[in-house]
Amino acid sequence: VSAEQVRFNLDVWELFKRRVVIQDITVTAPRIDLARDAQGEWNVESLIENVRSGKEKSETSESVSWIELGTVSIMKGLITINDESLGQQIQVSNFTASIDIKAENLIIDSASIVLPPVAAEVEGRVEELFEPAPILDMRATLKINKEGPLADMDSINVPAGTRVADISLEASGNIKEIILRTTFSSNPLVTAEILTKGDLRGTLKTEEGLFTVDALNAHFGENTLALSGIMNNLWKQERTGDLKGTANISLEEFVALAKTDTLSNFDLTGMVTANIALTASTEQLGLNTNIDLNTIGFSVPHLMNKQQGTPASLAVKAQYT
């Protein structure tokens, strides 16, 4: 931990009463370097244990009456986190906040977080700061860029460093069980100039690495997707996901997007409704879907011509590794 300047404002009159009352502390340009090794041990664990043990003692013994702390203000701080166990590096810059020691509250006025491919701007409030499960009320705007894990993905057909998506996020609840609400939209360059947007609601249990998706709604031009389910083991390499829902797909728009003459020959028209089941891991994505073809029409040259309203269905089972 380091800082350019630390300013203390004391109540001078309390010194005559043999008490040190620090009304407020302003820390300018502090820097905090946190690190976790491959075994999962943080470089500040001993400090945290000492703080916790001190708090436990104060609950069973007389409080310290000769010193009193007020508000701690942090101006333009920098926090770096090097996590070897996850293979990640996080940087928090322009961190401006105030901590009310008595009320155990943290108010974050601004913070810029970079964890490629994500860059985020954060503000909000944390209550019961020194308890095992602080209470959050946070807001963030995120930009997903083609960098970090996304840099080498050829399927994202934009230059490296280009913005891929925008996300707004609200988080509430305690740190162990966070309620998340978010909206998102994509860069039109990524989605062939078709407007893509949606929203997500769910609950993240941080200790279990479990995210329950209450509703995931996405709109891709005239197409819609609605899913719900769970994602497990988020903090481990063995993470998995299981989502189910429905999709409505405009075949005319799908053909225009695919830009292949082969599909054009089938004269696809109408809207497809599909029941979807997705299973995912770090190695594989599985898809099972039953598609209702009653409302669509298509032609197979020199073989058949299906009219809209004629009963038909299609079952698809696929895996992407």
Coordinates of C-alpha atoms in Angstrom, one line a residue:
V1 CA 0.0 0.0 0.0
S2 CA 1.3 3.5 -0.9
A3 CA -0.1 7.0 -1.3
E4 CA 1.0 10.4 -2.5
Q5 CA -0.6 12.2 0.4
V6 CA -2.6 11.5 3.6
R7 CA -4.4 14.3 5.3
F8 CA -5.8 14.1 8.9
N9 CA -8.3 16.6 10.3
L10 CA -8.2 16.4 14.1
D11 CA -10.6 17.9 16.7
V12 CA -8.0 19.8 18.7
W13 CA -10.3 20.4 21.7
E14 CA -10.7 16.6 22.2
L15 CA -6.9 16.4 22.7
F16 CA -7.3 18.3 26.0
K17 CA -9.6 15.4 27.1
R18 CA -6.9 12.9 26.2
R19 CA -8.9 11.7 23.3
V20 CA -7.9 11.5 19.6
V21 CA -10.8 12.3 17.4
I22 CA -10.0 12.2 13.7
Q23 CA -12.9 13.9 12.0
D24 CA -11.9 12.8 8.5
I25 CA -9.0 11.4 6.6
T26 CA -8.3 12.2 2.9
V27 CA -6.0 9.8 1.0
T28 CA -4.8 11.1 -2.3
A29 CA -3.7 8.8 -5.2
P30 CA -3.3 5.6 -3.1
R31 CA -2.1 2.4 -4.7
I32 CA -3.0 -1.1 -3.4
D33 CA -1.4 -4.2 -4.9
L34 CA -3.3 -7.4 -4.1
A35 CA -2.0 -10.9 -5.1
R36 CA -3.3 -14.4 -4.8
D37 CA -0.9 -17.3 -5.4
A38 CA -1.6 -20.6 -7.2
Q39 CA -2.6 -22.2 -3.9
G40 CA -5.4 -19.5 -3.3
E41 CA -3.7 -17.5 -0.6
W42 CA -3.9 -13.7 -0.6
N43 CA -1.1 -11.5 0.4
V44 CA -3.4 -9.6 2.8
E45 CA -4.9 -12.6 4.6
S46 CA -3.0 -12.1 7.8
L47 CA -4.1 -8.4 7.9
I48 CA -7.8 -9.5 7.4
E49 CA -7.5 -12.0 10.2
N50 CA -6.1 -9.4 12.6
V51 CA -9.0 -7.0 11.8
R52 CA -11.5 -9.8 12.4
S53 CA -9.9 -10.9 15.7
G54 CA -9.8 -7.3 16.9
K55 CA -13.5 -6.9 16.1
E56 CA -14.4 -10.1 18.0
K57 CA -12.5 -8.9 21.1
S58 CA -14.2 -5.5 21.1
E59 CA -17.6 -7.2 21.3
T60 CA -16.7 -9.0 24.5
S61 CA -14.6 -6.3 26.2
E62 CA -14.7 -2.6 26.8
S63 CA -14.5 -0.4 23.7
V64 CA -11.5 1.8 23.1
S65 CA -12.6 5.3 24.2
W66 CA -9.5 7.4 23.6
I67 CA -9.6 7.3 19.8
E68 CA -12.4 7.9 17.3
L69 CA -12.4 7.7 13.5
G70 CA -14.7 9.6 11.2
T71 CA -14.9 9.4 7.4
V72 CA -12.0 8.2 5.2
S73 CA -12.1 9.7 1.7
I74 CA -10.1 8.2 -1.2
M75 CA -9.2 10.3 -4.2
K76 CA -8.1 8.7 -7.5
G77 CA -6.9 5.4 -6.1
L78 CA -5.4 2.6 -8.1
I79 CA -5.9 -1.1 -7.2
T80 CA -4.1 -3.9 -9.0
I81 CA -5.1 -7.6 -8.5
N82 CA -2.9 -10.4 -9.7
D83 CA -4.7 -13.7 -9.3
E84 CA -2.5 -16.6 -10.2
S85 CA -5.1 -19.2 -9.2
L86 CA -7.5 -17.9 -11.9
G87 CA -4.8 -16.6 -14.3
Q88 CA -6.3 -13.1 -14.3
Q89 CA -5.1 -9.6 -13.8
I90 CA -7.6 -6.9 -12.8
Q91 CA -6.9 -3.1 -12.6
V92 CA -9.2 -0.6 -10.8
S93 CA -8.3 3.0 -11.6
N94 CA -9.8 6.4 -10.8
F95 CA -11.2 4.9 -7.6
T96 CA -12.9 7.7 -5.7
A97 CA -14.9 6.8 -2.6
S98 CA -15.6 7.5 1.1
I99 CA -15.8 5.1 4.0
D100 CA -17.8 5.9 7.1
I101 CA -16.1 3.9 9.8
K102 CA -18.9 4.3 12.4
A103 CA -21.7 3.4 10.0
E104 CA -19.6 0.8 8.2
N105 CA -20.6 2.2 4.9
L106 CA -18.7 2.6 1.6
I107 CA -19.9 5.0 -1.1
I108 CA -18.2 4.6 -4.4
D109 CA -18.4 7.7 -6.5
S110 CA -16.4 6.3 -9.4
A111 CA -14.2 3.4 -10.4
S112 CA -12.9 2.2 -13.7
I113 CA -12.3 -1.6 -13.9
V114 CA -10.4 -3.4 -16.6
L115 CA -10.5 -7.2 -16.9
P116 CA -10.0 -8.0 -20.6
P117 CA -12.3 -8.3 -22.5
V118 CA -14.4 -6.2 -20.1
A119 CA -14.0 -2.5 -19.3
A120 CA -16.4 -1.1 -16.7
E121 CA -17.4 2.1 -14.9
V122 CA -18.8 1.5 -11.5
E123 CA -20.6 3.5 -8.7
G124 CA -22.8 2.5 -5.8
R125 CA -22.9 1.8 -2.1
V126 CA -21.8 -1.0 0.3
E127 CA -23.3 -1.3 3.8
E128 CA -22.2 -3.4 6.7
L129 CA -18.8 -3.2 5.2
F130 CA -16.9 -5.1 8.0
E131 CA -19.4 -7.9 8.3
P132 CA -19.0 -11.3 6.7
A133 CA -21.7 -10.5 4.0
P134 CA -21.7 -6.8 3.1
I135 CA -24.9 -5.5 1.5
L136 CA -24.5 -4.1 -2.1
D137 CA -26.3 -1.5 -4.1
M138 CA -24.2 -1.1 -7.2
R139 CA -24.5 0.1 -10.8
A140 CA -22.1 -0.4 -13.7
T141 CA -21.8 0.2 -17.4
L142 CA -19.6 -2.3 -19.3
K143 CA -18.0 -2.5 -22.7
I144 CA -17.0 -5.8 -24.1
N145 CA -14.0 -5.5 -26.5
K146 CA -12.4 -7.9 -28.9
E147 CA -9.4 -8.4 -26.7
G148 CA -8.1 -10.9 -24.0
P149 CA -10.0 -14.2 -24.5
L150 CA -11.9 -12.8 -27.5
A151 CA -8.9 -11.4 -29.4
D152 CA -8.3 -14.6 -31.5
M153 CA -12.0 -15.4 -32.2
D154 CA -12.3 -15.3 -36.0
S155 CA -16.1 -15.7 -35.7
I156 CA -16.2 -12.1 -34.3
N157 CA -15.6 -10.4 -37.7
V158 CA -14.2 -7.1 -36.5
P159 CA -10.6 -5.8 -35.9
A160 CA -8.9 -6.6 -32.5
G161 CA -9.8 -3.9 -29.9
T162 CA -13.2 -3.1 -31.4
R163 CA -16.2 -2.8 -29.1
V164 CA -18.3 -5.9 -29.3
A165 CA -21.2 -5.1 -26.9
D166 CA -22.5 -2.7 -24.3
I167 CA -24.0 -3.8 -21.0
S168 CA -25.7 -1.9 -18.1
L169 CA -25.8 -3.8 -14.7
E170 CA -27.5 -3.4 -11.4
A171 CA -26.4 -5.5 -8.4
S172 CA -28.2 -5.7 -5.0
G173 CA -28.3 -8.0 -2.0
N174 CA -25.5 -9.3 0.1
I175 CA -22.1 -10.3 -1.3
K176 CA -22.9 -14.0 -0.9
E177 CA -26.2 -13.8 -2.8
I178 CA -26.3 -11.0 -5.4
I179 CA -29.4 -10.2 -7.4
L180 CA -28.4 -9.1 -10.9
R181 CA -30.4 -7.1 -13.5
T182 CA -28.8 -6.2 -16.8
T183 CA -29.6 -5.0 -20.3
F184 CA -27.3 -5.4 -23.3
S185 CA -26.9 -4.5 -26.9
S186 CA -24.3 -5.5 -29.5
N187 CA -22.2 -3.5 -32.0
P188 CA -24.1 -3.6 -35.3
L189 CA -20.8 -4.4 -37.0
V190 CA -20.7 -7.7 -35.2
T191 CA -24.3 -8.7 -36.1
A192 CA -24.4 -7.8 -39.8
E193 CA -26.1 -4.4 -39.1
I194 CA -29.1 -6.2 -37.4
L195 CA -30.2 -4.6 -34.1
T196 CA -29.5 -6.9 -31.2
K197 CA -30.5 -6.2 -27.6
G198 CA -31.9 -7.9 -24.5
D199 CA -32.1 -8.2 -20.8
L200 CA -31.1 -10.7 -18.1
R201 CA -32.3 -11.2 -14.5
G202 CA -30.9 -13.7 -12.1
T203 CA -29.2 -14.5 -8.7
L204 CA -25.5 -15.1 -8.2
K205 CA -24.4 -17.2 -5.2
T206 CA -20.7 -16.3 -5.0
E207 CA -19.5 -19.0 -2.6
E208 CA -21.0 -21.8 -4.7
G209 CA -20.2 -20.2 -8.0
L210 CA -23.9 -20.7 -9.0
F211 CA -25.8 -18.3 -11.2
T212 CA -29.6 -18.9 -11.5
V213 CA -30.9 -17.3 -14.7
D214 CA -34.5 -16.3 -14.0
A215 CA -35.0 -14.8 -17.5
L216 CA -32.7 -14.2 -20.5
N217 CA -34.5 -12.3 -23.3
A218 CA -32.8 -11.4 -26.5
H219 CA -34.0 -9.7 -29.6
F220 CA -32.1 -10.1 -32.9
G221 CA -34.0 -8.1 -35.5
E222 CA -37.4 -9.8 -35.7
N223 CA -36.1 -12.9 -33.9
T224 CA -36.6 -13.4 -30.2
L225 CA -35.0 -15.8 -27.7
A226 CA -36.2 -16.5 -24.1
L227 CA -34.2 -18.8 -21.8
S228 CA -33.9 -19.7 -18.1
G229 CA -31.8 -22.1 -16.1
I230 CA -28.5 -22.4 -14.1
M231 CA -24.8 -22.0 -14.6
N232 CA -22.5 -23.9 -12.2
N233 CA -18.9 -23.8 -11.0
L234 CA -18.3 -20.3 -12.4
W235 CA -15.0 -19.9 -10.7
K236 CA -13.6 -23.3 -11.8
Q237 CA -12.4 -24.7 -15.1
E238 CA -15.2 -27.3 -14.9
R239 CA -18.0 -24.7 -15.3
T240 CA -21.2 -25.9 -16.8
G241 CA -24.5 -24.4 -17.9
D242 CA -28.1 -25.8 -18.5
L243 CA -30.6 -23.4 -20.1
K244 CA -34.0 -24.1 -21.6
G245 CA -36.6 -21.9 -23.4
T246 CA -38.1 -20.9 -26.7
A247 CA -37.0 -19.0 -29.9
N248 CA -39.0 -17.4 -32.7
I249 CA -37.0 -17.0 -35.9
S250 CA -37.9 -15.1 -39.0
L251 CA -36.8 -17.2 -42.0
E252 CA -36.7 -14.3 -44.4
E253 CA -34.3 -12.5 -42.1
F254 CA -32.3 -15.6 -41.5
V255 CA -31.8 -16.2 -45.3
A256 CA -30.8 -12.6 -45.8
L257 CA -28.3 -12.8 -43.0
A258 CA -26.8 -16.1 -44.2
K259 CA -26.2 -14.7 -47.7
T260 CA -26.0 -18.1 -49.4
D261 CA -27.6 -18.9 -52.8
T262 CA -28.4 -22.4 -51.5
L263 CA -30.9 -21.2 -48.9
S264 CA -32.4 -18.8 -51.3
N265 CA -33.4 -21.7 -53.6
F266 CA -35.7 -23.1 -50.8
D267 CA -38.0 -20.1 -50.8
L268 CA -38.2 -20.1 -47.0
T269 CA -41.1 -17.9 -45.6
G270 CA -42.8 -17.5 -42.2
M271 CA -41.8 -17.6 -38.6
V272 CA -40.3 -20.7 -36.9
T273 CA -41.1 -21.5 -33.2
A274 CA -38.6 -23.7 -31.5
N275 CA -38.2 -25.3 -28.0
I276 CA -34.5 -25.1 -27.1
A277 CA -32.3 -26.9 -24.5
L278 CA -28.7 -25.8 -24.2
T279 CA -26.0 -27.5 -22.2
A280 CA -22.6 -26.0 -22.0
S281 CA -19.1 -26.6 -20.5
T282 CA -15.7 -25.1 -21.2
E283 CA -15.1 -27.8 -23.9
Q284 CA -18.5 -28.3 -25.5
L285 CA -21.9 -26.7 -26.3
G286 CA -24.8 -29.0 -26.8
L287 CA -28.1 -28.1 -28.5
N288 CA -31.4 -30.0 -28.5
T289 CA -34.4 -28.4 -30.2
N290 CA -37.8 -29.3 -31.5
I291 CA -39.0 -26.9 -34.2
D292 CA -42.6 -26.4 -35.2
L293 CA -42.7 -25.9 -39.0
N294 CA -46.5 -25.6 -39.4
T295 CA -46.4 -21.9 -39.9
I296 CA -43.7 -21.8 -42.6
G297 CA -43.4 -22.6 -46.3
F298 CA -40.5 -23.9 -48.3
S299 CA -39.7 -25.6 -51.5
V300 CA -37.3 -28.4 -52.3
P301 CA -36.5 -28.0 -56.0
H302 CA -37.9 -30.8 -58.2
L303 CA -39.2 -32.7 -55.1
M304 CA -41.8 -30.9 -52.9
N305 CA -43.4 -27.6 -52.1
K306 CA -44.7 -27.2 -48.5
Q307 CA -47.3 -24.6 -48.0
Q308 CA -47.8 -22.5 -44.8
G309 CA -50.2 -24.4 -42.5
T310 CA -49.2 -27.9 -43.6
P311 CA -48.2 -29.9 -40.5
A312 CA -44.4 -30.5 -40.2
S313 CA -41.7 -30.5 -37.5
L314 CA -37.9 -30.8 -37.2
A315 CA -35.8 -32.2 -34.4
V316 CA -32.2 -31.2 -34.1
K317 CA -29.5 -32.5 -31.8
A318 CA -26.0 -30.9 -32.2
Q319 CA -22.7 -30.5 -30.4
Y320 CA -20.1 -27.8 -30.9
T321 CA -16.6 -28.6 -29.5

